[in-house]
Short mmCIF file of C-alpha atoms and ligand atoms in Angstrom, two decimals:
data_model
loop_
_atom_site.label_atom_id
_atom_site.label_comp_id
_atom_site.label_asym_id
_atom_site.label_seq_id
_atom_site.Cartn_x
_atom_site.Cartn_y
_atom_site.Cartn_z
CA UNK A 688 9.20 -9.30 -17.93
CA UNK A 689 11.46 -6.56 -16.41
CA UNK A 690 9.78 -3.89 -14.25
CA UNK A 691 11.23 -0.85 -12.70
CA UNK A 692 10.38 0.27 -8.96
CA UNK A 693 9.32 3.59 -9.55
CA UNK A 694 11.02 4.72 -5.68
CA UNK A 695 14.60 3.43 -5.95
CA UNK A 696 14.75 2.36 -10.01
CA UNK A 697 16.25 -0.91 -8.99
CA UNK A 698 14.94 -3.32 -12.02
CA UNK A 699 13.02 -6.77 -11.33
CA UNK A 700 12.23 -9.57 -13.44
CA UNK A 701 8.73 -10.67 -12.42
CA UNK A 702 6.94 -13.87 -13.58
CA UNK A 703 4.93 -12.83 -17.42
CA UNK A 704 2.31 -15.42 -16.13
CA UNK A 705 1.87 -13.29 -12.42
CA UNK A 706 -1.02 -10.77 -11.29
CA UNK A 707 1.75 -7.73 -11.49
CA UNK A 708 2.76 -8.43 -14.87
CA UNK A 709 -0.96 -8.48 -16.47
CA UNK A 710 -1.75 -5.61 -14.21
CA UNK A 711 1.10 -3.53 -16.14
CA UNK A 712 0.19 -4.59 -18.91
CA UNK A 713 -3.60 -3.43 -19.34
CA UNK A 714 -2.47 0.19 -17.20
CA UNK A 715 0.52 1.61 -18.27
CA UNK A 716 0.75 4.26 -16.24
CA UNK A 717 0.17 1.31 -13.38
CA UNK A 718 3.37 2.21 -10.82
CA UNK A 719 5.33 -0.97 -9.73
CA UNK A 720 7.11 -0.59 -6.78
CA UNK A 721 10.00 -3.36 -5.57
CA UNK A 722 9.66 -5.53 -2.86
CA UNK A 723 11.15 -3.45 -0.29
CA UNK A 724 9.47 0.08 -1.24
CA UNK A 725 6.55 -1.95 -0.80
CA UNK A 726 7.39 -2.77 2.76
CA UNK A 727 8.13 0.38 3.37
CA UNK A 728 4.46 1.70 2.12
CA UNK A 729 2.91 -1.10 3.39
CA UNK A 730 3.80 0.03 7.17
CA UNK A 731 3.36 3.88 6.43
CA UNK A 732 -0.42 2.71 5.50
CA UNK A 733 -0.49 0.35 8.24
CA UNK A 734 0.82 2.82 10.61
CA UNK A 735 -2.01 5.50 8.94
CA UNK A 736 -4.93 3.24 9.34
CA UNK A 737 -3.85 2.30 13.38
CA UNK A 738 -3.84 6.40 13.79
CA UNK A 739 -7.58 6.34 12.15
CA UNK A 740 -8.72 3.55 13.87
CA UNK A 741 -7.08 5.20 17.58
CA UNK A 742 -8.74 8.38 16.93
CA UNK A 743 -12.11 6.58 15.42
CA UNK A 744 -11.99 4.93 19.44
CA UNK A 745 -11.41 7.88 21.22
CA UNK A 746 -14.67 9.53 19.26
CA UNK A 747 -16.76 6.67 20.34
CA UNK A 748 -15.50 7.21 23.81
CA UNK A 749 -16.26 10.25 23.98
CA UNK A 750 -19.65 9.79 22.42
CA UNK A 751 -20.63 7.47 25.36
CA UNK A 752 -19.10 9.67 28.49
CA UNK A 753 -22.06 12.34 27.19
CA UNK A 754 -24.59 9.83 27.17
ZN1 ZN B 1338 12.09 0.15 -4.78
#
């Protein structure tokens, strides 16, 4: 089936048969994004989550100089 990446509009033709394709099919408002807006994401959340997990360690730190 043909999918459009919702970011840059560039049009893919992913397997009927594949995760993505059933996944668009039961949601339709399910976004599909291309492989490399997906990159892109993926490291913006990657990038998010290393920020939590710094801060969640400097907490703890903190935490431990009181006791
Ligand atoms: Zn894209």
């Amino acid at each position: 089936m043909q999918v459009k990446c919702v970011l840059c509009d560039v049009v893919e033709n992913i397997d009927d048969y594949s995760l993505e394709a059933k996944r668009l099919r039961n949601r339709k408002t399910h976004m599909y994004l291309c492989g490399s807006c997906n990159e892109r994401i993926k490291e913006k959340t990657l990038d998010r989550h290393a920020t939590g997990k710094f801060r969640l360690f400097e907490e703890k730190k903190k935490e431990d100089e009181l006791i």
